[in-house]
Coordinates of C-alpha atoms and ligand atoms in Angstrom, one line a residue:
X20 CA -16.9 -12.4 21.4
X21 CA -15.2 -13.6 24.3
X22 CA -12.0 -11.9 25.4
X23 CA -8.9 -14.2 25.3
X24 CA -8.3 -15.9 28.4
X25 CA -5.9 -14.5 30.6
X26 CA -3.3 -17.4 30.4
X27 CA -2.9 -17.2 27.1
X28 CA 0.5 -16.1 26.6
X29 CA 3.6 -16.5 23.8
X30 CA 6.3 -18.5 24.6
X31 CA 9.0 -16.1 25.6
X32 CA 11.8 -18.2 25.0
X33 CA 11.1 -19.0 21.6
X34 CA 10.7 -15.5 20.6
X35 CA 14.1 -15.0 22.0
X36 CA 15.9 -18.0 20.5
X37 CA 14.3 -15.9 16.8
X38 CA 15.8 -12.5 17.8
X39 CA 19.0 -13.7 18.6
X40 CA 19.1 -15.8 15.5
X41 CA 18.4 -13.2 13.3
X42 CA 20.6 -10.5 15.3
X43 CA 23.5 -13.0 13.9
X44 CA 22.8 -11.8 10.6
X45 CA 24.0 -8.0 9.5
X46 CA 26.5 -8.2 13.3
X47 CA 27.7 -5.1 14.2
X48 CA 31.1 -4.1 15.6
X49 CA 30.0 -3.2 18.9
X50 CA 27.0 -6.3 19.6
X51 CA 24.2 -4.3 18.0
X52 CA 23.6 -4.9 14.0
X53 CA 24.3 -3.5 10.5
X54 CA 21.5 -5.0 8.4
X55 CA 21.1 -2.0 6.3
X56 CA 18.0 -2.3 3.7
X57 CA 18.1 -3.9 0.3
X58 CA 22.2 -4.9 1.2
X59 CA 22.7 -8.7 1.1
X60 CA 22.2 -9.2 4.7
X61 CA 19.6 -7.6 4.5
X62 CA 18.8 -9.8 1.8
X63 CA 20.1 -13.1 4.0
X64 CA 17.6 -11.7 7.0
X65 CA 14.6 -11.7 4.8
X66 CA 15.6 -15.6 3.5
X67 CA 15.5 -16.2 7.3
X68 CA 12.2 -14.9 7.8
X69 CA 10.5 -16.6 5.2
X70 CA 11.6 -19.9 5.9
X71 CA 10.5 -19.3 9.5
X72 CA 7.1 -17.9 8.1
X73 CA 6.5 -21.1 5.8
X74 CA 7.7 -23.3 8.6
X75 CA 4.8 -21.6 10.6
X76 CA 2.2 -22.5 7.5
X77 CA 2.1 -19.0 6.1
X78 CA 1.6 -18.2 2.5
X79 CA 4.6 -15.4 1.0
X80 CA 3.6 -12.2 -0.7
X81 CA 5.9 -9.5 -2.0
X82 CA 5.1 -6.4 -3.4
X83 CA 7.4 -4.5 -5.6
X84 CA 8.9 -2.2 -3.0
X85 CA 9.8 -5.6 -1.6
X86 CA 7.4 -5.5 1.3
X87 CA 6.9 -9.4 2.6
X88 CA 3.8 -10.6 3.8
X89 CA 3.2 -13.4 5.3
X90 CA -0.6 -14.8 5.2
X91 CA -1.8 -17.3 8.0
X92 CA -5.9 -18.2 6.3
X93 CA -8.7 -17.3 8.5
X94 CA -11.9 -18.6 8.7
X95 CA -13.8 -16.3 7.1
X96 CA -11.8 -16.0 3.1
X97 CA -13.6 -12.8 2.7
X98 CA -12.6 -11.2 5.7
X99 CA -10.2 -8.1 5.4
X100 CA -6.8 -9.6 7.3
X101 CA -5.3 -8.4 10.0
X102 CA -1.7 -6.8 9.4
X103 CA 0.6 -7.2 12.4
X104 CA 4.6 -6.0 11.4
X105 CA 7.3 -3.5 11.8
X106 CA 10.6 -3.7 9.9
X107 CA 13.5 -6.1 9.9
X108 CA 16.0 -3.5 7.9
X109 CA 18.3 -1.4 10.1
X110 CA 20.4 1.5 10.8
X111 CA 24.4 1.4 10.2
X112 CA 24.9 1.3 14.3
X113 CA 21.4 -0.5 14.5
X114 CA 20.2 -2.3 18.0
X115 CA 18.9 -5.9 17.8
X116 CA 15.1 -4.8 18.4
X117 CA 14.3 -1.5 17.0
X118 CA 11.7 -3.0 14.2
X119 CA 12.6 -7.0 14.5
X120 CA 10.7 -6.9 18.3
X121 CA 8.0 -6.2 16.1
X122 CA 8.1 -8.4 12.7
X123 CA 9.5 -11.2 15.3
X124 CA 6.4 -10.8 18.1
X125 CA 4.2 -11.1 14.9
X126 CA 5.5 -14.7 14.1
X127 CA 5.2 -15.6 17.6
X128 CA 2.0 -14.4 17.8
X129 CA 1.2 -16.7 14.9
X130 CA 3.2 -19.6 16.2
X131 CA 1.5 -19.8 19.2
X132 CA -2.1 -19.8 17.4
X133 CA -0.7 -22.8 15.6
X134 CA 0.3 -24.4 19.0
X135 CA -3.1 -23.8 20.4
X136 CA -5.3 -24.0 17.5
X137 CA -6.6 -20.8 17.7
X138 CA -8.5 -20.1 14.9
X139 CA -9.5 -16.2 13.6
X140 CA -12.4 -15.0 11.5
X141 CA -10.4 -12.3 10.1
X142 CA -6.7 -13.6 8.3
X143 CA -3.7 -12.7 10.4
X144 CA -0.3 -11.2 8.0
X145 CA 2.8 -10.6 9.2
X146 CA 4.3 -8.0 7.5
X147 CA 7.8 -7.1 7.3
X148 CA 8.1 -3.4 6.0
X149 CA 10.9 -2.4 3.7
X150 CA 13.0 0.5 4.4
X151 CA 12.2 1.2 7.5
X152 CA 14.6 3.1 8.5
X153 CA 15.9 5.7 5.8
X154 CA 19.0 5.3 6.5
X155 CA 20.5 4.3 3.1
X156 CA 17.4 5.9 1.3
X157 CA 15.8 8.4 2.5
X158 CA 12.9 8.9 3.7
X159 CA 12.2 6.8 6.5
X160 CA 9.3 4.6 6.3
X161 CA 9.8 4.8 2.4
X162 CA 7.6 1.7 1.6
X163 CA 5.0 2.2 3.6
X164 CA 4.3 5.6 2.6
X165 CA 4.1 4.0 -1.2
X166 CA 1.5 1.6 0.4
X167 CA -0.6 4.2 2.0
X168 CA -0.7 6.3 -1.4
X169 CA 1.1 9.2 0.3
X170 CA 4.7 8.5 -2.0
X171 CA 4.9 7.0 -5.6
X172 CA 6.6 4.3 -6.5
X173 CA 8.7 6.1 -8.9
X174 CA 9.8 8.1 -6.4
X175 CA 10.7 5.7 -4.6
X176 CA 12.6 4.2 -6.8
X177 CA 14.7 6.5 -7.7
X178 CA 15.6 6.9 -4.2
X179 CA 19.6 7.2 -4.2
X180 CA 22.0 6.3 -0.9
X181 CA 25.4 8.1 -1.0
X182 CA 27.0 5.9 -3.0
X183 CA 24.5 7.0 -5.6
X184 CA 23.1 3.7 -6.1
X185 CA 19.0 3.8 -6.7
X186 CA 16.0 1.9 -4.3
X187 CA 15.2 0.2 -7.7
X188 CA 18.4 -0.8 -8.7
X189 CA 19.3 -2.1 -5.3
X190 CA 15.8 -4.3 -5.0
X191 CA 16.5 -5.5 -7.9
X192 CA 19.9 -6.5 -7.3
X193 CA 19.0 -8.5 -4.0
X194 CA 16.1 -10.4 -5.8
X195 CA 13.5 -9.2 -3.6
X196 CA 11.1 -6.9 -6.2
X197 CA 7.9 -8.4 -5.8
X198 CA 5.0 -8.9 -8.4
X199 CA 2.1 -7.4 -5.8
X200 CA 1.2 -4.0 -6.8
X201 CA 1.9 -1.3 -3.6
X202 CA -1.2 -0.5 -1.9
X203 CA -3.4 -2.9 -3.1
X204 CA -4.0 -5.2 -0.4
X205 CA -6.8 -3.8 2.1
X206 CA -6.4 -3.8 5.6
X207 CA -8.9 -4.4 8.7
X208 CA -6.4 -3.3 10.9
X209 CA -3.1 -2.8 11.8
X210 CA -0.8 -3.6 15.3
X211 CA 2.9 -2.9 15.3
X212 CA 4.9 -3.5 18.7
X213 CA 7.6 -1.8 19.2
X214 CA 10.1 -0.6 21.6
X215 CA 10.1 2.6 23.0
X216 CA 13.3 4.2 21.8
X217 CA 12.9 6.4 24.6
X218 CA 14.0 6.3 28.6
X219 CA 9.6 6.9 29.7
X220 CA 8.7 3.5 29.9
X221 CA 11.5 1.8 31.7
X222 CA 11.7 5.6 34.0
X223 CA 7.6 4.9 35.0
X224 CA 8.7 1.5 35.8
X225 CA 5.8 0.3 33.5
X226 CA 6.4 -2.9 31.1
X227 CA 3.5 -1.7 28.0
X228 CA 3.0 1.8 26.3
X229 CA -0.6 2.2 24.8
X230 CA 0.7 4.2 22.1
X231 CA -2.7 6.8 21.3
X232 CA 0.0 9.3 19.1
X233 CA 2.7 9.2 16.9
X234 CA 4.5 13.2 16.8
X235 CA 4.6 14.0 13.2
X236 CA 8.2 15.0 11.2
X237 CA 9.9 16.8 8.6
X238 CA 13.3 15.8 7.1
X239 CA 14.5 19.3 5.6
X240 CA 17.4 18.7 3.7
X241 CA 20.0 21.6 3.2
X242 CA 22.4 22.5 0.5
X243 CA 24.6 25.2 1.7
X244 CA 27.5 26.4 -1.4
X245 CA 30.6 27.9 -0.2
X246 CA 33.8 28.4 -2.2
X247 CA 36.1 25.8 -1.7
X248 CA 39.8 27.6 -1.3
X249 CA 42.4 26.7 1.0
X250 CA 42.1 26.9 5.1
X251 CA 45.9 28.1 4.7
X252 CA 46.3 30.9 2.5
X253 CA 42.7 32.8 2.4
X254 CA 41.9 35.7 4.5
X255 CA 39.2 35.7 6.8
X256 CA 37.5 38.5 5.0
X257 CA 37.6 36.7 1.8
X258 CA 36.0 33.9 2.6
X259 CA 32.1 32.3 1.6
X260 CA 32.5 29.8 4.2
X261 CA 29.3 27.3 3.8
X262 CA 31.2 25.7 7.1
X263 CA 30.4 28.4 9.4
X264 CA 26.6 28.9 7.9
X265 CA 26.7 25.0 8.7
X266 CA 27.4 25.8 12.5
X267 CA 25.3 28.9 12.9
X268 CA 22.4 27.2 11.6
X269 CA 23.4 24.1 13.9
X270 CA 23.2 26.5 16.8
X271 CA 20.0 28.0 15.8
X272 CA 18.5 25.0 15.3
X273 CA 18.8 24.5 18.9
X274 CA 17.4 27.5 19.9
X275 CA 14.2 27.1 17.9
X276 CA 13.9 23.5 19.1
X277 CA 14.2 24.6 22.9
X278 CA 12.0 27.4 22.0
X279 CA 9.6 25.3 21.0
X280 CA 9.5 23.2 24.4
X281 CA 8.1 20.9 26.2
X282 CA 6.9 18.7 22.8
X283 CA 9.3 19.2 20.5
X284 CA 13.1 18.4 18.9
X285 CA 15.1 19.3 16.3
X286 CA 19.2 17.6 15.3
X287 CA 21.1 17.0 12.7
X288 CA 22.2 13.4 12.3
X289 CA 24.2 13.5 8.7
X290 CA 26.6 16.1 7.3
X291 CA 28.6 15.7 4.0
X292 CA 31.5 18.1 3.6
X293 CA 32.5 18.2 0.2
X294 CA 35.8 18.1 -1.1
X295 CA 35.4 17.0 2.8
X296 CA 39.5 17.3 2.4
X297 CA 41.5 18.8 6.0
X298 CA 42.8 21.8 4.2
X299 CA 40.0 22.5 2.1
X300 CA 37.5 25.0 3.2
X301 CA 33.7 23.5 1.5
X302 CA 32.5 23.8 -1.3
X303 CA 29.0 22.6 -0.7
X304 CA 27.8 20.7 2.8
X305 CA 24.6 19.0 2.6
X306 CA 22.9 18.0 6.0
X307 CA 19.1 16.5 7.0
X308 CA 17.6 18.3 9.4
X309 CA 15.2 16.2 11.2
X310 CA 12.5 18.3 13.6
X311 CA 9.3 16.6 15.1
X312 CA 6.2 17.0 17.4
X313 CA 3.2 16.0 17.9
X314 CA 1.7 19.4 17.4
X315 CA 1.0 20.5 14.6
X316 CA 1.3 23.8 14.7
X317 CA 4.5 23.7 16.7
X318 CA 5.4 21.0 14.3
X319 CA 5.2 23.7 10.7
X320 CA 6.3 26.8 12.9
X321 CA 9.3 25.2 13.7
X322 CA 9.7 24.4 9.7
X323 CA 8.9 27.7 8.7
X324 CA 11.4 29.7 11.0
X325 CA 14.6 27.4 10.3
X326 CA 14.4 27.7 6.6
X327 CA 13.9 31.8 7.1
X328 CA 17.0 32.3 10.0
X329 CA 19.0 29.7 7.6
X330 CA 18.3 32.1 4.4
X331 CA 18.8 34.8 6.6
X332 CA 22.3 33.5 7.9
X333 CA 23.4 32.5 5.1
X334 CA 22.9 35.7 2.8
X335 CA 25.0 37.1 5.4
X336 CA 27.9 35.4 4.7
X337 CA 27.5 35.0 0.8
X338 CA 26.5 31.3 0.9
X339 CA 23.9 30.0 -1.4
X340 CA 21.2 27.9 0.2
X341 CA 18.9 25.5 -1.1
X342 CA 16.4 23.4 0.9
X343 CA 14.5 20.5 0.5
X344 CA 11.6 18.8 2.0
X345 CA 13.1 15.0 2.0
X346 CA 10.4 13.3 4.8
X347 CA 7.1 14.1 6.4
X348 CA 4.1 12.9 8.2
X349 CA 1.8 15.0 10.3
X350 CA 1.3 14.1 13.8
X351 CA -0.9 10.5 14.4
X352 CA -3.6 10.3 16.4
X353 CA -3.8 6.0 16.1
X354 CA -7.5 4.4 16.5
X355 CA -9.5 4.4 19.8
X356 CA -10.9 1.3 19.8
X357 CA -7.4 -0.5 19.2
X358 CA -5.9 1.3 21.1
X359 CA -8.5 0.1 24.0
X360 CA -8.0 -3.5 22.8
X361 CA -4.5 -2.9 23.9
X362 CA -5.4 -1.5 27.4
X363 CA -7.4 -3.9 27.9
X364 CA -4.9 -6.7 27.5
X365 CA -2.3 -5.0 29.3
X366 CA -4.6 -4.8 32.4
X367 CA -6.3 -8.7 31.5
X368 CA -2.6 -9.9 31.8
X369 CA -1.3 -8.2 34.4
X370 CA 0.9 -5.9 33.2
X371 CA 1.6 -2.3 34.3
X372 CA 1.3 0.3 31.5
X373 CA 0.6 4.4 30.5
X374 CA -0.3 5.6 27.7
X375 CA 2.4 7.1 25.5
X376 CA 3.2 9.2 22.8
X377 CA 5.1 7.5 20.0
X378 CA 8.7 9.8 19.6
X379 CA 10.2 7.9 16.8
X380 CA 7.9 7.2 13.3
X381 CA 6.9 4.2 12.6
X382 CA 5.5 2.3 9.4
X383 CA 2.1 2.3 11.7
X384 CA 1.7 6.6 11.2
X385 CA 1.1 5.5 7.4
X386 CA -0.9 2.7 7.8
X387 CA -2.5 5.0 10.0
X388 CA -3.3 6.5 6.7
X389 CA -5.4 3.6 5.3
X390 CA -6.6 1.9 8.0
X391 CA -7.6 1.5 12.4
X392 CA -4.1 1.0 13.0
X393 CA -2.2 1.1 16.4
X394 CA 0.8 0.6 18.2
X395 CA 2.4 -1.1 21.3
X396 CA 5.6 -0.1 23.2
X397 CA 7.8 -2.0 25.3
X398 CA 11.0 -0.3 27.5
X399 CA 14.5 -0.6 26.1
X400 CA 17.1 0.0 29.3
X401 CA 18.3 4.0 29.6
X402 CA 16.2 4.5 26.3
X403 CA 18.8 3.8 23.9
X404 CA 17.9 3.0 20.4
X405 CA 20.0 4.0 16.9
X406 CA 23.0 2.7 19.0
X407 CA 24.3 -0.6 19.3
X408 CA 24.2 -1.2 22.9
X409 CA 20.4 -1.3 22.5
X410 CA 19.0 -3.6 25.4
X411 CA 16.0 -4.8 26.5
X412 CA 14.8 -7.8 28.8
X413 CA 13.5 -10.7 27.5
X414 CA 10.4 -9.8 30.0
X415 CA 10.0 -6.9 28.4
X416 CA 9.7 -8.9 25.2
X417 CA 7.5 -11.5 26.5
X418 CA 4.8 -9.0 27.8
X419 CA 5.0 -6.7 24.9
X420 CA 4.0 -9.7 22.5
X421 CA 1.5 -11.1 24.8
X422 CA -0.2 -7.8 24.7
X423 CA 0.2 -7.5 20.7
X424 CA -1.0 -11.1 20.8
X425 CA -4.3 -10.4 22.9
X426 CA -4.5 -7.4 20.9
X427 CA -4.8 -8.7 17.5
X428 CA -6.7 -11.7 19.2
X429 CA -9.9 -9.0 19.7
X430 CA -9.4 -7.7 16.5
X431 CA -9.3 -10.8 14.3
X432 CA -12.3 -12.8 16.1
X433 CA -11.2 -15.6 17.7
Ligands
HGY2 O1 13.3 8.2 12.1 C1 13.0 7.2 12.7 O2 11.5 8.0 13.4 C2 12.4 6.0 12.5 O3 13.3 5.4 13.5 N1 12.5 5.5 11.3
MN3 MN1 11.9 1.3 13.9
MN4 MN1 14.8 2.9 13.9
MN5 MN1 1.7 18.4 6.9

């Protein structure tokens, strides 16, 4: 089968217009987006995406987790489809491109196939995975985790946001609980285009990241139990101070992650003090430790050390310490033959490229459990993401989508 011609390119202006159109839905307060999963804004973005897919002649399926699958028919109806996707949900202070570029880049690839009358042997399925971010309902990549058979549907439906609302109830409320059994679909292959969300590609002056691996992750939810008490009248030697224990654990976490360099990260993004009143020592402190590494031994070693030392810190202060893993996947090796398609596409199209390990987790990590999968990355400005200041250039968006388009055509067989 001949490789796609080097002049085969997507329509970068049309892609950019679609990105800017989607960015109007769930605007943030500083130029980015707040389109959190299963909110009314998410529902509005889903409806716009569905209208675009239908206008491109695709048929829409939705599964019981709310993941959207838009199918472009192939020449061979018995051939398993090539899935191409990412996510439209955002962080509360998210950017306009994290996830969205992958979904709308996949749609642009289909629009270009339509323009050029390209027929593929394998159907193409453009996918919007529900709840990739895990910001509102932990863990991240929840829907793709259920799809891959790693997480079960009841567990997922029971996940709660900070207001105590459940995933299942919110999915029904916005009217996006689909009929399809989650994971019943079989994939021939899976591709995902994503911004790097880190500084490497821009610093190295490369247009394309050929993603060979993704680092593994643990999300460990700590619940520290102290004694709520008056911050003024309680003598220092009579305090059971969960806040102090938290501070010492944060310091220890930093030390463990630095000792695991190179190739490890550790931090905390969310803390809940209760009663969270200025003049009350916290009765309880809940926070999620996020540790990651491409090295399996390092990843699991960091987890063991952090849990052991956190228990010691709390025991010293008389603070209760409970830990629950609320998210995990092992380091991922993407499918070499698909990685090669991405590399060849970048070469053919004249884009500079380099191998890269994904620092962020993606739905591709779970897709890789059930089918050959890989990713294409493009740079982002100063490596900023999960921040409303996230920015990319139109050229980077077009380059990444051109490469995605070519790699998908290779696998879908024109
Ligand atoms: O947490 C992650 O890596 C992804 O952005 N959900
Ligand atoms: Mn993402
Ligand atoms: Mn993200
Ligand atoms: Mn593991």
